[in-house]
PDB file of C-alpha atoms in Angstrom:
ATOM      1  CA  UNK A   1      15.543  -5.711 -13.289  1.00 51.00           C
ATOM      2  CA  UNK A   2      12.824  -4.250 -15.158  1.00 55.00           C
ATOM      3  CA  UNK A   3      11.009  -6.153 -18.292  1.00 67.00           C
ATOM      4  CA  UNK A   4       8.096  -4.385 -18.941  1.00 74.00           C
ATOM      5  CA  UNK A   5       7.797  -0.864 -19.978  1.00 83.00           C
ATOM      6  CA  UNK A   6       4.636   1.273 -20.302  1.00 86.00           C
ATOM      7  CA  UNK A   7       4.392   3.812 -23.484  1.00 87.00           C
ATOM      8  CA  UNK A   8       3.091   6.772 -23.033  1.00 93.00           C
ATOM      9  CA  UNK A   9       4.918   7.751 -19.225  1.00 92.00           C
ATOM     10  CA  UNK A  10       1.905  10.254 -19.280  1.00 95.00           C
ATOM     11  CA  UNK A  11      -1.304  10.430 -20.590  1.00 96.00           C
ATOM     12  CA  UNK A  12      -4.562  13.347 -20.143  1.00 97.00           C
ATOM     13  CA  UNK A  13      -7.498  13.005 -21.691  1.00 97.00           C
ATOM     14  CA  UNK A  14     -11.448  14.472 -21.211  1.00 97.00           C
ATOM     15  CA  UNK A  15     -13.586  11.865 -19.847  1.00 97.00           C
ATOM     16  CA  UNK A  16     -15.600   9.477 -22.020  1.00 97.00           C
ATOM     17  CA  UNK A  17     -12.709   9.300 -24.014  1.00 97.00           C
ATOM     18  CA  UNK A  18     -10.877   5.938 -24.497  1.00 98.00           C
ATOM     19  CA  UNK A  19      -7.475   5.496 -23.108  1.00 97.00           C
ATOM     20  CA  UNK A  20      -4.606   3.019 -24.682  1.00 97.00           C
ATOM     21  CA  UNK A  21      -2.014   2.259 -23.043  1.00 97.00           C
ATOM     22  CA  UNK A  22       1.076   0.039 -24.449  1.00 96.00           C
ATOM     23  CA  UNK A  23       3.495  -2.479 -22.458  1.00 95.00           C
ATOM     24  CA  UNK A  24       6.471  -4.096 -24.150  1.00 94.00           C
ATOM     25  CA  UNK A  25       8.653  -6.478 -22.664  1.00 93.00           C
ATOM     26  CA  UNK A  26      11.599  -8.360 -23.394  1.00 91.00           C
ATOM     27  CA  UNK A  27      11.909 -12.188 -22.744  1.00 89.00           C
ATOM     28  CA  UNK A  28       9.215 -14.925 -22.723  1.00 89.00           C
ATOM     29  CA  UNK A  29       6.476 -14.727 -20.250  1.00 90.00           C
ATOM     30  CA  UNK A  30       3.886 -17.139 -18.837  1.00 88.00           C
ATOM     31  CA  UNK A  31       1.698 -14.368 -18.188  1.00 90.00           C
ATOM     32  CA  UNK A  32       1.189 -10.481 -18.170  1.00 93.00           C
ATOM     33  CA  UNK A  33      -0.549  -8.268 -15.268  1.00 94.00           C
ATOM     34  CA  UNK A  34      -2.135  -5.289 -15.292  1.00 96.00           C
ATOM     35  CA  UNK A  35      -2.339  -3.006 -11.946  1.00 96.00           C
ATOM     36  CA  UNK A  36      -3.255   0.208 -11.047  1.00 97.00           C
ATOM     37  CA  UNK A  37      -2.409   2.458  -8.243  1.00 96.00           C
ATOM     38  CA  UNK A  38      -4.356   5.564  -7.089  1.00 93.00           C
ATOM     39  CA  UNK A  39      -2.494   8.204  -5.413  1.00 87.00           C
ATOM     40  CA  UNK A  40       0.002   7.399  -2.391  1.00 81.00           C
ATOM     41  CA  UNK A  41      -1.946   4.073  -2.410  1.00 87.00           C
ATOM     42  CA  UNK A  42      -1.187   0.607  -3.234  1.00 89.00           C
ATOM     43  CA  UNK A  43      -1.693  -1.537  -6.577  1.00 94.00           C
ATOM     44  CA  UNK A  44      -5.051  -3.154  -7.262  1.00 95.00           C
ATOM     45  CA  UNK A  45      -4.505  -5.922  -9.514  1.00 94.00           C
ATOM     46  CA  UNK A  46      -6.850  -5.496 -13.014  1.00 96.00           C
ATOM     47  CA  UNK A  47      -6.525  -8.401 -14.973  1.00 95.00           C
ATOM     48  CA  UNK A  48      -4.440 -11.199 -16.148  1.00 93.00           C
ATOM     49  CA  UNK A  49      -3.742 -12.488 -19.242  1.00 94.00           C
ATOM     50  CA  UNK A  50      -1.875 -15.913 -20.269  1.00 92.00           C
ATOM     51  CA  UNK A  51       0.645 -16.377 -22.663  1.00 92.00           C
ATOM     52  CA  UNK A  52      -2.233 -17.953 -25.064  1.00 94.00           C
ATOM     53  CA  UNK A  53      -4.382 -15.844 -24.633  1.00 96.00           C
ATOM     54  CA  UNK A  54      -4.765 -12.919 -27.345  1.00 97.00           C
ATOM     55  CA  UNK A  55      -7.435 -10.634 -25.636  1.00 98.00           C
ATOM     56  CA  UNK A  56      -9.648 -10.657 -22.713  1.00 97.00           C
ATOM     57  CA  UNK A  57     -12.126  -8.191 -21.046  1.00 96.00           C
ATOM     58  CA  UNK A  58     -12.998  -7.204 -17.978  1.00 95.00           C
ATOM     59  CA  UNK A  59     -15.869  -4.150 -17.600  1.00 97.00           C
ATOM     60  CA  UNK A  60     -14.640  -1.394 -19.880  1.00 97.00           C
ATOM     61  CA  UNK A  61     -11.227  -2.760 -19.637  1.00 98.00           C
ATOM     62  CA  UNK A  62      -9.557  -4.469 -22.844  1.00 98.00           C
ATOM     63  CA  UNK A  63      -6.252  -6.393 -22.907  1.00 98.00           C
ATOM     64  CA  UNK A  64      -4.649  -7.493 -25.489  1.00 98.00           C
ATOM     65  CA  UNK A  65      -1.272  -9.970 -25.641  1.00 98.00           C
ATOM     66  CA  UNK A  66       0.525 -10.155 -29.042  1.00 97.00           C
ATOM     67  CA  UNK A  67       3.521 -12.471 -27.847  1.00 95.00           C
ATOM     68  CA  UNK A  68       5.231 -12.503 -31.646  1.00 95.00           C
ATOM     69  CA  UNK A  69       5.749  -8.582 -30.824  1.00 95.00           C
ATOM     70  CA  UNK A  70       6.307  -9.011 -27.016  1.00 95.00           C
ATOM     71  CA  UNK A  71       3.741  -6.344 -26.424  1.00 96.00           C
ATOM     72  CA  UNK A  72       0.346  -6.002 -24.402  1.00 97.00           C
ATOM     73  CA  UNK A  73      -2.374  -2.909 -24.435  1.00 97.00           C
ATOM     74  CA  UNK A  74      -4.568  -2.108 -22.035  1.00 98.00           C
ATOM     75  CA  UNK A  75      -7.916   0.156 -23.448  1.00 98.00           C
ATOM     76  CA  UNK A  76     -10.494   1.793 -20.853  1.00 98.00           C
ATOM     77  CA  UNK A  77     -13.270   2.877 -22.655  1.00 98.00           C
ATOM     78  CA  UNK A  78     -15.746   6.078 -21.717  1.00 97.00           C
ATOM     79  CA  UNK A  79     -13.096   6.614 -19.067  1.00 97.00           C
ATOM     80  CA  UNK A  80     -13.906   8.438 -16.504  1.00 97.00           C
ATOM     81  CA  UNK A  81     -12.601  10.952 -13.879  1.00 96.00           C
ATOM     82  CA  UNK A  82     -12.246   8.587 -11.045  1.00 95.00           C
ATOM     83  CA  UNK A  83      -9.924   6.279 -13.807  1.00 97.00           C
ATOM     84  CA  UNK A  84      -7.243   8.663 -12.747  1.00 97.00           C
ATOM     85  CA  UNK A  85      -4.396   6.823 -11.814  1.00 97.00           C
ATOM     86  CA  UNK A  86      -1.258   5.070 -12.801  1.00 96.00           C
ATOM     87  CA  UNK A  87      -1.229   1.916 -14.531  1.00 97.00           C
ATOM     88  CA  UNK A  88       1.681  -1.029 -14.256  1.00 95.00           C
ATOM     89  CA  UNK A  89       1.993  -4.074 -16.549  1.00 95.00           C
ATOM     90  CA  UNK A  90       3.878  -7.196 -14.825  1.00 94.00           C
ATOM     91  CA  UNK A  91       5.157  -9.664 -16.155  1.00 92.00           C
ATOM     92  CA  UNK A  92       5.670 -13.517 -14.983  1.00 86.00           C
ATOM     93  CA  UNK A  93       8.396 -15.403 -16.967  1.00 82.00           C
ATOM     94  CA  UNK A  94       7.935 -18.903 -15.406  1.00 75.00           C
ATOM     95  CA  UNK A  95       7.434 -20.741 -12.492  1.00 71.00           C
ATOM     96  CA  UNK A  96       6.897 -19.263  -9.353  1.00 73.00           C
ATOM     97  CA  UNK A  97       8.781 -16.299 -10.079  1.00 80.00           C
ATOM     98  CA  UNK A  98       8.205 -12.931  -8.847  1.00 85.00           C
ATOM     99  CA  UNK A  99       6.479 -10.519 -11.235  1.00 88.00           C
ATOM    100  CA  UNK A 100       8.525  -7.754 -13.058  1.00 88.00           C
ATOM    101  CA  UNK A 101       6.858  -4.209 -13.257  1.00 91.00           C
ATOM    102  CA  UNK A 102       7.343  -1.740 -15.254  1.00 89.00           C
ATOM    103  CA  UNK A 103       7.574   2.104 -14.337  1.00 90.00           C
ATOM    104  CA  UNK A 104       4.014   2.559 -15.292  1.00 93.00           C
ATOM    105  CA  UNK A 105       1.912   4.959 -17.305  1.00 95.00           C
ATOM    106  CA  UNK A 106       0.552   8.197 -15.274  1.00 95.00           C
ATOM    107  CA  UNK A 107      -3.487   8.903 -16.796  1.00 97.00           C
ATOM    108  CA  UNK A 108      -5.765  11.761 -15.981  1.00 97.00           C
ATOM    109  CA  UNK A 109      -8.819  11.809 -16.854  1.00 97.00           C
ATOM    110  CA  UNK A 110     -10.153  15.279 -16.975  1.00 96.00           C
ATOM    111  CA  UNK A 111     -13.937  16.068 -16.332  1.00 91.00           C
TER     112      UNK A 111
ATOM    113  CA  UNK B   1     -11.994  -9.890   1.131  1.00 69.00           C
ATOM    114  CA  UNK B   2      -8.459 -10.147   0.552  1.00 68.00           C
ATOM    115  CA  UNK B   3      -5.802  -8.007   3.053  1.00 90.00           C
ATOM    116  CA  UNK B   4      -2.776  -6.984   2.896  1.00 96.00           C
ATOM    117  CA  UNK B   5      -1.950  -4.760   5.991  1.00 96.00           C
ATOM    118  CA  UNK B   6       0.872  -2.970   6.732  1.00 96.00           C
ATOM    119  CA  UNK B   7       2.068  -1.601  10.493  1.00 91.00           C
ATOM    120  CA  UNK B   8       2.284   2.116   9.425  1.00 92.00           C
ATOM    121  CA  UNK B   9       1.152   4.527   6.769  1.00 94.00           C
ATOM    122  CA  UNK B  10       3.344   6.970   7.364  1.00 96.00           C
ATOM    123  CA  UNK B  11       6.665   6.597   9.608  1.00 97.00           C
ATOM    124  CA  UNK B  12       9.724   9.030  10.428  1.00 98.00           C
ATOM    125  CA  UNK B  13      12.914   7.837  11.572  1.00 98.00           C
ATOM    126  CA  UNK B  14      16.796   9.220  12.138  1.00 98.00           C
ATOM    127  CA  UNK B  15      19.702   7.905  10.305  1.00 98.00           C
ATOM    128  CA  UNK B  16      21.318   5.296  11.704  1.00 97.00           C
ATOM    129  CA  UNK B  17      17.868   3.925  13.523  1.00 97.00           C
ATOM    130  CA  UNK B  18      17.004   0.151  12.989  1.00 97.00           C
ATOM    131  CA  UNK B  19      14.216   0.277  11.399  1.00 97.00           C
ATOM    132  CA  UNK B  20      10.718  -2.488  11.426  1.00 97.00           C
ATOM    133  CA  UNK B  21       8.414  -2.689   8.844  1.00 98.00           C
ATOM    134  CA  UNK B  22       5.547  -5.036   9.069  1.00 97.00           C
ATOM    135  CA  UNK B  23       3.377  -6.784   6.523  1.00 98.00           C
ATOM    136  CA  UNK B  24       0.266  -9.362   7.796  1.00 98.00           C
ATOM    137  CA  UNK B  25      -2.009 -11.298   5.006  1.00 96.00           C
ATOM    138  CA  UNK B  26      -4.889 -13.234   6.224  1.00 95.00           C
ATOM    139  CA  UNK B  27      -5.202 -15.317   2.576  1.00 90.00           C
ATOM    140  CA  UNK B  28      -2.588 -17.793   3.509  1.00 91.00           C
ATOM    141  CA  UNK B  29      -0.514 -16.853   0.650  1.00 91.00           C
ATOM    142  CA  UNK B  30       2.756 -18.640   0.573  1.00 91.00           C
ATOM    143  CA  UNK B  31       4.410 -16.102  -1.135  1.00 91.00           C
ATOM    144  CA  UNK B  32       5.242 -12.639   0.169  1.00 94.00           C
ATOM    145  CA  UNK B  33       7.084  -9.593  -0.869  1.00 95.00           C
ATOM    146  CA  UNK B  34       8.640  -6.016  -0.219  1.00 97.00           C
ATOM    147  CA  UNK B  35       8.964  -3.537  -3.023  1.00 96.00           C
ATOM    148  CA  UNK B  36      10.339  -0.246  -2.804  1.00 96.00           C
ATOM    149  CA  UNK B  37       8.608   2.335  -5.210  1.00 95.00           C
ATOM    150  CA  UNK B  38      10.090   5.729  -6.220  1.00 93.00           C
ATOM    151  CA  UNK B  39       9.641   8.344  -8.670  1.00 88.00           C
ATOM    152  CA  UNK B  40      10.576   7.481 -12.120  1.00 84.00           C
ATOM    153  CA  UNK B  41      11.953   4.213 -10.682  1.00 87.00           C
ATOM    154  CA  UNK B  42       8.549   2.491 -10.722  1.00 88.00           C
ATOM    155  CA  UNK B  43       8.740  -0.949  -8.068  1.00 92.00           C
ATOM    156  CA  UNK B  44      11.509  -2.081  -7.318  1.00 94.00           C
ATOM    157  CA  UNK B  45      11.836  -5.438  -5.406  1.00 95.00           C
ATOM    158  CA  UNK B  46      13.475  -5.558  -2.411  1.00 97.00           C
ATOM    159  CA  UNK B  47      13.067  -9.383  -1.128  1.00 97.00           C
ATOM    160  CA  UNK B  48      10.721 -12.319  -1.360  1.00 95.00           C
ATOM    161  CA  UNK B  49       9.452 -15.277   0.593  1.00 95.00           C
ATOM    162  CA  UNK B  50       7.750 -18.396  -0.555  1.00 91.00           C
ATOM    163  CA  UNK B  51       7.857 -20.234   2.700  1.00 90.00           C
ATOM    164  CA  UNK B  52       8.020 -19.720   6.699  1.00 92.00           C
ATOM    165  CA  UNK B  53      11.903 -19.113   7.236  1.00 87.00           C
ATOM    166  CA  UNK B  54      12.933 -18.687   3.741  1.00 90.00           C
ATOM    167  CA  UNK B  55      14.107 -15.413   1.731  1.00 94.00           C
ATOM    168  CA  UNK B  56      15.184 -14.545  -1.361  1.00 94.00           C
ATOM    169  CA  UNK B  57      16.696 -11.447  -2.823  1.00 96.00           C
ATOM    170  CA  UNK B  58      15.384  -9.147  -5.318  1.00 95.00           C
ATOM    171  CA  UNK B  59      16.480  -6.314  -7.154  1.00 93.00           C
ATOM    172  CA  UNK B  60      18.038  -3.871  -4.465  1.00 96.00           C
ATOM    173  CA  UNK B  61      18.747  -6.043  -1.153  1.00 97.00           C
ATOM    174  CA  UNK B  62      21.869  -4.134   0.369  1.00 96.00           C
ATOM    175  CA  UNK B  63      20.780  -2.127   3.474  1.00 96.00           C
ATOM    176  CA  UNK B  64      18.020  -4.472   4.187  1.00 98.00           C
ATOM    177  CA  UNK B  65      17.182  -7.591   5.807  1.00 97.00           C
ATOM    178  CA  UNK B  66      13.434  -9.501   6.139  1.00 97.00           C
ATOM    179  CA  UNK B  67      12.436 -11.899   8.872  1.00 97.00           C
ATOM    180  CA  UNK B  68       9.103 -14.457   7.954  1.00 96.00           C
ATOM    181  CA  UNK B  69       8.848 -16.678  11.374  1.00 95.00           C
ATOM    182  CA  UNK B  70       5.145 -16.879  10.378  1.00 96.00           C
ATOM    183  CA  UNK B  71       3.200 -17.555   7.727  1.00 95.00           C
ATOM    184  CA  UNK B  72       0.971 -14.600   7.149  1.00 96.00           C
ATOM    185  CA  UNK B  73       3.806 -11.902   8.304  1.00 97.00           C
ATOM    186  CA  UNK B  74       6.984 -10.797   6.458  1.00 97.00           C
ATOM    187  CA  UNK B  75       8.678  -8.155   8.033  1.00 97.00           C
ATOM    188  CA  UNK B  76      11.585  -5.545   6.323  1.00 98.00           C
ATOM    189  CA  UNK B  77      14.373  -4.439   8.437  1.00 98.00           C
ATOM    190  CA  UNK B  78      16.638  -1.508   7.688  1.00 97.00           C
ATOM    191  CA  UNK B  79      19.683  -2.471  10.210  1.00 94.00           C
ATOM    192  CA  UNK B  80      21.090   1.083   9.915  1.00 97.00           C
ATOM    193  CA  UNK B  81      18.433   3.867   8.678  1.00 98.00           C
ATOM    194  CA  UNK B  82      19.794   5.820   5.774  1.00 98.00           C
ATOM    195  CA  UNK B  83      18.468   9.011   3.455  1.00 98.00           C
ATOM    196  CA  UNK B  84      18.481   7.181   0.311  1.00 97.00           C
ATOM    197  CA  UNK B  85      16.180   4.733   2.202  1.00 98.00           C
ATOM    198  CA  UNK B  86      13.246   7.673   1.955  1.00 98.00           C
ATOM    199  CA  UNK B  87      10.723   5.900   0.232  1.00 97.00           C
ATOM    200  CA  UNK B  88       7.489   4.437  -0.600  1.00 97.00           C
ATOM    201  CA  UNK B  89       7.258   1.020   0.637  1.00 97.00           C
ATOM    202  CA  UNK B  90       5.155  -1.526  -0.411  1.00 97.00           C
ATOM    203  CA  UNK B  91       3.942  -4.985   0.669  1.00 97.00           C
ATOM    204  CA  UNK B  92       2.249  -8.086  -1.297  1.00 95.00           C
ATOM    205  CA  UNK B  93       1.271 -11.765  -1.339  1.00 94.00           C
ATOM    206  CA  UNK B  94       0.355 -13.611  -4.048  1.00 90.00           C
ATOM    207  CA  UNK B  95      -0.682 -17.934  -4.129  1.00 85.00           C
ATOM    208  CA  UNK B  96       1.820 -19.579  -6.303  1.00 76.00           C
ATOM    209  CA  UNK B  97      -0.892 -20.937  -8.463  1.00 69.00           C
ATOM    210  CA  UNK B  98      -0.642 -24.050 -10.844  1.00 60.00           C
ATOM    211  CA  UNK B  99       2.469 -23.587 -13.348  1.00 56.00           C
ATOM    212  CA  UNK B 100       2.684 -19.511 -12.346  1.00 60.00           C
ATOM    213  CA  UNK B 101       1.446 -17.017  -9.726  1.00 65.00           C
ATOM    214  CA  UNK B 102      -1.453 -15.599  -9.714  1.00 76.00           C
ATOM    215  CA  UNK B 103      -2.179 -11.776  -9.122  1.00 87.00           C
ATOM    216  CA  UNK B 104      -0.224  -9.918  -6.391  1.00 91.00           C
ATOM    217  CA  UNK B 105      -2.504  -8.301  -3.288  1.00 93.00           C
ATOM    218  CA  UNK B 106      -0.950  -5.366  -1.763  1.00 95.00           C
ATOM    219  CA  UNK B 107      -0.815  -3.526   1.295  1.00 96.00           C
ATOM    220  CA  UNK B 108      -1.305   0.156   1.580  1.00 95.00           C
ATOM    221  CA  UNK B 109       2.025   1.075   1.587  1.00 96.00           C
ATOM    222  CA  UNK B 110       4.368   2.911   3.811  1.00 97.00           C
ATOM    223  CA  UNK B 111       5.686   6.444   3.261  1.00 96.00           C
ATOM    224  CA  UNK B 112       8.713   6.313   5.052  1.00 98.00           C
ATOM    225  CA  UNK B 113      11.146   9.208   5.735  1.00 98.00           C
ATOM    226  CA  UNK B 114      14.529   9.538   7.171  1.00 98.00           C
ATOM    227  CA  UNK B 115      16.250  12.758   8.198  1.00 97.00           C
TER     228      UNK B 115
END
């Protein structure tokens, strides 16, 4: 079953542009994942965000958690052309249960 | 340095072959997990451990079976090989952390392909 899902599918922009990408999910959640996955590769996990937490930051990454709206962002700023990738949100609803992906967002970032 | 290996990057098989897929962690990560990951489908989870000898089923089980006789190795069986079972697969372990899990490490995947 899938919970989170990633707005837009697709997304190309020049690099130094920002990016935004959107997650929304349905149920409750402990906490909320971000991966990414170059390529024929497997996910690298990005960050992590708790259910009280509203944003964090990691390098030119910014998430943000609005649980009232059941919906996370993730922004890379002055992206870049090796940012190309696709991005998953995850979600963790309680316990030690397994994380629930969504079907990601594709980005290219063109140089 | 966290890893998450799996046996094969690439592997071609014929339908009806039984069919081993293995994942090794060295973190000693109690929990481990097989995801299948296709196009437009995003990951779809195919069974999970949390302990030596235990299994759980995700999402899409039928067609598969997993073996964990050790901690740090989860293996994926496909009893019969079929065409729908052309696929990325994809291998993680995660600590269950206090209250929730923390992230998920993943193996390289496997791009496996049966004619």
């Amino acid at each position: 079953s899938q919970q989170g899902e990633e707005d837009p599918q697709a997304l190309s922009i020049q690099e130094g542009e920002n990016a935004t990408m959107n997650c929304s999910y349905k149920t409750s959640i402990n906490n909320l994942q971000w991966y990414r996955q170059n390529s024929g590769r497997g996910l690298v996990h990005l960050i992590l965000i708790r259910s009280n937490e509203r944003e964090k930051h990691s390098g030119r990454l910014r998430v943000t958690l609005d649980t009232s709206k059941k919906s996370s962002s993730l922004l890379i700023t002055a992206s870049r052309a090796a940012d190309t990738a696709s991005y998953f949100c995850a979600t963790v609803l309680s316990g030690n249960t397994p994380l629930v992906f969504g079907k990601g967002t594709r980005l290219s970032v063109i140089a | 340095d966290v890893k998450v290996t799996q046996s094969s990057r690439y592997l071609v098989k014929r339908t009806g072959e039984k069919v081993f897929l293995e994942c090794v962690q060295d973190m000693d990560h109690e929990n481990m997990f097989w995801y299948r990951q296709d196009p437009g489908l995003g990951l779809r989870l195919i069974y999970f451990s949390y302990d030596v000898k235990m299994k759980e089923k995700g999402d899409i089980p039928e067609g598969y079976s997993v073996s964990r006789e050790k901690k740090e190795r989860f293996s994926l069986i496909l009893e019969s090989a079929s065409t729908n079972q052309t696929s990325m697969y994809l291998c993680a372990s995660s600590s269950p952390g206090q209250g929730a899990p923390y992230e998920q490490y993943f193996g390289p995947g496997t791009r496996l392909t049966v004619t």
